[in-house]
């Protein structure tokens, strides 16, 4: 299934991307992960699926996940998280405080980075820690 998406940038180039770009991709990766799990584990209708998924993908929930998995990250992953957390975003959070929003961005940055660098095994390990 993963072959239908062409990821052909070398890791050196991905390292030079903005952490907000990693977060942009990571947001999609996590959203798809949550939606797929909900479809597989429930018989909810689309509106209820949406309502349920929000519980997981909102900034506050993502910040809490990052806090819980922090000690399971490698030094390289902690550096990616730090870069994501410190990235200068001009977006104001709607339903979270600034700290929660920064930590959620850091979490999404990590997921996006792992996805873009084709570290699928590690991405799956980290996603399995979010349950």
mmCIF file of C-alpha atoms in Angstrom:
data_model
loop_
_atom_site.group_PDB
_atom_site.id
_atom_site.type_symbol
_atom_site.label_atom_id
_atom_site.label_comp_id
_atom_site.label_asym_id
_atom_site.label_seq_id
_atom_site.Cartn_x
_atom_site.Cartn_y
_atom_site.Cartn_z
ATOM 1 C CA UNK A 1 0.000 0.000 0.000
ATOM 2 C CA UNK A 2 2.789 2.444 0.868
ATOM 3 C CA UNK A 3 4.228 2.176 -2.639
ATOM 4 C CA UNK A 4 1.466 4.329 -4.137
ATOM 5 C CA UNK A 5 2.987 7.397 -2.486
ATOM 6 C CA UNK A 6 6.274 8.443 -4.045
ATOM 7 C CA UNK A 7 8.699 9.525 -1.326
ATOM 8 C CA UNK A 8 11.881 10.192 -3.220
ATOM 9 C CA UNK A 9 13.637 12.965 -1.304
ATOM 10 C CA UNK A 10 16.924 11.966 0.287
ATOM 11 C CA UNK A 11 17.093 12.117 4.087
ATOM 12 C CA UNK A 12 19.619 14.971 3.900
ATOM 13 C CA UNK A 13 17.003 17.115 2.129
ATOM 14 C CA UNK A 14 14.274 16.126 4.572
ATOM 15 C CA UNK A 15 16.560 17.186 7.436
ATOM 16 C CA UNK A 16 16.672 20.676 5.909
ATOM 17 C CA UNK A 17 12.895 21.061 5.703
ATOM 18 C CA UNK A 18 11.146 23.230 8.245
ATOM 19 C CA UNK A 19 9.838 21.316 11.263
ATOM 20 C CA UNK A 20 6.475 22.889 10.413
ATOM 21 C CA UNK A 21 6.620 21.032 7.093
ATOM 22 C CA UNK A 22 7.224 17.798 8.990
ATOM 23 C CA UNK A 23 4.262 18.696 11.231
ATOM 24 C CA UNK A 24 2.093 19.385 8.182
ATOM 25 C CA UNK A 25 2.698 15.817 7.004
ATOM 26 C CA UNK A 26 2.597 14.362 10.514
ATOM 27 C CA UNK A 27 -0.840 15.870 11.100
ATOM 28 C CA UNK A 28 -2.137 13.905 8.116
ATOM 29 C CA UNK A 29 -0.341 10.722 9.152
ATOM 30 C CA UNK A 30 -1.823 10.814 12.642
ATOM 31 C CA UNK A 31 -5.295 11.769 11.429
ATOM 32 C CA UNK A 32 -5.304 8.849 8.992
ATOM 33 C CA UNK A 33 -4.020 6.502 11.701
ATOM 34 C CA UNK A 34 -6.807 7.539 14.094
ATOM 35 C CA UNK A 35 -9.540 7.450 11.458
ATOM 36 C CA UNK A 36 -8.453 4.027 10.235
ATOM 37 C CA UNK A 37 -8.423 2.645 13.783
ATOM 38 C CA UNK A 38 -11.879 4.041 14.468
ATOM 39 C CA UNK A 39 -13.275 2.541 11.267
ATOM 40 C CA UNK A 40 -11.677 -0.816 12.104
ATOM 41 C CA UNK A 41 -12.813 -0.857 15.738
ATOM 42 C CA UNK A 42 -16.298 0.678 15.612
ATOM 43 C CA UNK A 43 -19.468 0.795 13.541
ATOM 44 C CA UNK A 44 -19.977 4.525 13.964
ATOM 45 C CA UNK A 45 -21.504 6.693 11.276
ATOM 46 C CA UNK A 46 -19.295 9.367 9.678
ATOM 47 C CA UNK A 47 -20.420 12.240 11.894
ATOM 48 C CA UNK A 48 -19.815 10.192 15.061
ATOM 49 C CA UNK A 49 -16.459 9.044 13.637
ATOM 50 C CA UNK A 50 -15.499 12.684 13.244
ATOM 51 C CA UNK A 51 -16.583 13.565 16.772
ATOM 52 C CA UNK A 52 -14.649 10.600 18.179
ATOM 53 C CA UNK A 53 -11.503 11.322 16.145
ATOM 54 C CA UNK A 54 -11.349 14.893 17.458
ATOM 55 C CA UNK A 55 -10.730 13.494 20.948
ATOM 56 C CA UNK A 56 -7.422 12.088 19.699
ATOM 57 C CA UNK A 57 -6.180 14.641 17.191
ATOM 58 C CA UNK A 58 -6.757 17.840 19.171
ATOM 59 C CA UNK A 59 -3.645 19.649 20.386
ATOM 60 C CA UNK A 60 -4.233 18.910 24.068
ATOM 61 C CA UNK A 61 -4.430 15.154 23.423
ATOM 62 C CA UNK A 62 -1.335 15.158 21.213
ATOM 63 C CA UNK A 63 0.649 17.134 23.782
ATOM 64 C CA UNK A 64 -0.306 14.583 26.434
ATOM 65 C CA UNK A 65 0.807 11.707 24.177
ATOM 66 C CA UNK A 66 4.184 13.332 23.612
ATOM 67 C CA UNK A 67 4.617 13.765 27.359
ATOM 68 C CA UNK A 68 3.833 10.060 27.889
ATOM 69 C CA UNK A 69 6.231 8.735 25.215
ATOM 70 C CA UNK A 70 9.094 11.217 25.716
ATOM 71 C CA UNK A 71 11.285 8.750 27.629
ATOM 72 C CA UNK A 72 10.884 6.130 24.874
ATOM 73 C CA UNK A 73 12.349 8.374 22.154
ATOM 74 C CA UNK A 74 15.882 8.179 20.818
ATOM 75 C CA UNK A 75 18.184 11.186 21.072
ATOM 76 C CA UNK A 76 17.631 11.895 17.362
ATOM 77 C CA UNK A 77 13.859 11.788 17.879
ATOM 78 C CA UNK A 78 14.123 14.082 20.901
ATOM 79 C CA UNK A 79 16.040 16.537 18.729
ATOM 80 C CA UNK A 80 13.298 16.413 16.083
ATOM 81 C CA UNK A 81 10.713 16.997 18.806
ATOM 82 C CA UNK A 82 12.714 19.946 20.155
ATOM 83 C CA UNK A 83 12.942 21.478 16.682
ATOM 84 C CA UNK A 84 9.205 21.004 16.168
ATOM 85 C CA UNK A 85 8.367 22.483 19.570
ATOM 86 C CA UNK A 86 10.563 25.529 18.965
ATOM 87 C CA UNK A 87 9.451 26.176 15.374
ATOM 88 C CA UNK A 88 8.069 29.667 14.933
ATOM 89 C CA UNK A 89 4.419 29.316 14.026
ATOM 90 C CA UNK A 90 2.234 32.349 13.455
ATOM 91 C CA UNK A 91 -0.894 30.306 14.034
ATOM 92 C CA UNK A 92 -2.873 30.939 17.181
ATOM 93 C CA UNK A 93 -4.406 27.844 18.788
ATOM 94 C CA UNK A 94 -8.179 27.824 19.077
ATOM 95 C CA UNK A 95 -8.830 25.153 21.686
ATOM 96 C CA UNK A 96 -5.475 24.823 23.413
ATOM 97 C CA UNK A 97 -2.959 26.961 25.186
ATOM 98 C CA UNK A 98 0.310 27.919 23.485
ATOM 99 C CA UNK A 99 2.342 25.263 25.291
ATOM 100 C CA UNK A 100 -0.077 22.481 24.318
ATOM 101 C CA UNK A 101 -0.055 23.709 20.736
ATOM 102 C CA UNK A 102 3.765 23.715 20.607
ATOM 103 C CA UNK A 103 3.950 20.184 22.017
ATOM 104 C CA UNK A 104 1.287 18.972 19.584
ATOM 105 C CA UNK A 105 3.322 20.504 16.747
ATOM 106 C CA UNK A 106 6.391 18.719 18.107
ATOM 107 C CA UNK A 107 4.509 15.385 18.111
ATOM 108 C CA UNK A 108 3.281 15.945 14.551
ATOM 109 C CA UNK A 109 6.806 16.948 13.482
ATOM 110 C CA UNK A 110 8.147 13.647 14.755
ATOM 111 C CA UNK A 111 5.496 11.627 12.933
ATOM 112 C CA UNK A 112 5.989 13.588 9.715
ATOM 113 C CA UNK A 113 9.765 13.256 9.884
ATOM 114 C CA UNK A 114 9.598 9.491 10.406
ATOM 115 C CA UNK A 115 7.115 9.153 7.561
ATOM 116 C CA UNK A 116 9.107 11.279 5.132
ATOM 117 C CA UNK A 117 12.376 9.491 5.941
ATOM 118 C CA UNK A 118 10.664 6.123 5.372
ATOM 119 C CA UNK A 119 11.216 4.948 8.935
ATOM 120 C CA UNK A 120 7.932 3.085 8.865
ATOM 121 C CA UNK A 121 8.843 0.486 11.468
ATOM 122 C CA UNK A 122 9.707 3.166 14.019
ATOM 123 C CA UNK A 123 6.655 5.214 13.054
ATOM 124 C CA UNK A 124 4.449 2.184 13.743
ATOM 125 C CA UNK A 125 6.188 1.626 17.089
ATOM 126 C CA UNK A 126 5.536 5.192 18.154
ATOM 127 C CA UNK A 127 1.951 5.123 16.937
ATOM 128 C CA UNK A 128 1.369 1.917 18.910
ATOM 129 C CA UNK A 129 2.468 3.807 22.053
ATOM 130 C CA UNK A 130 -0.369 6.307 21.561
ATOM 131 C CA UNK A 131 -3.142 3.850 22.384
#
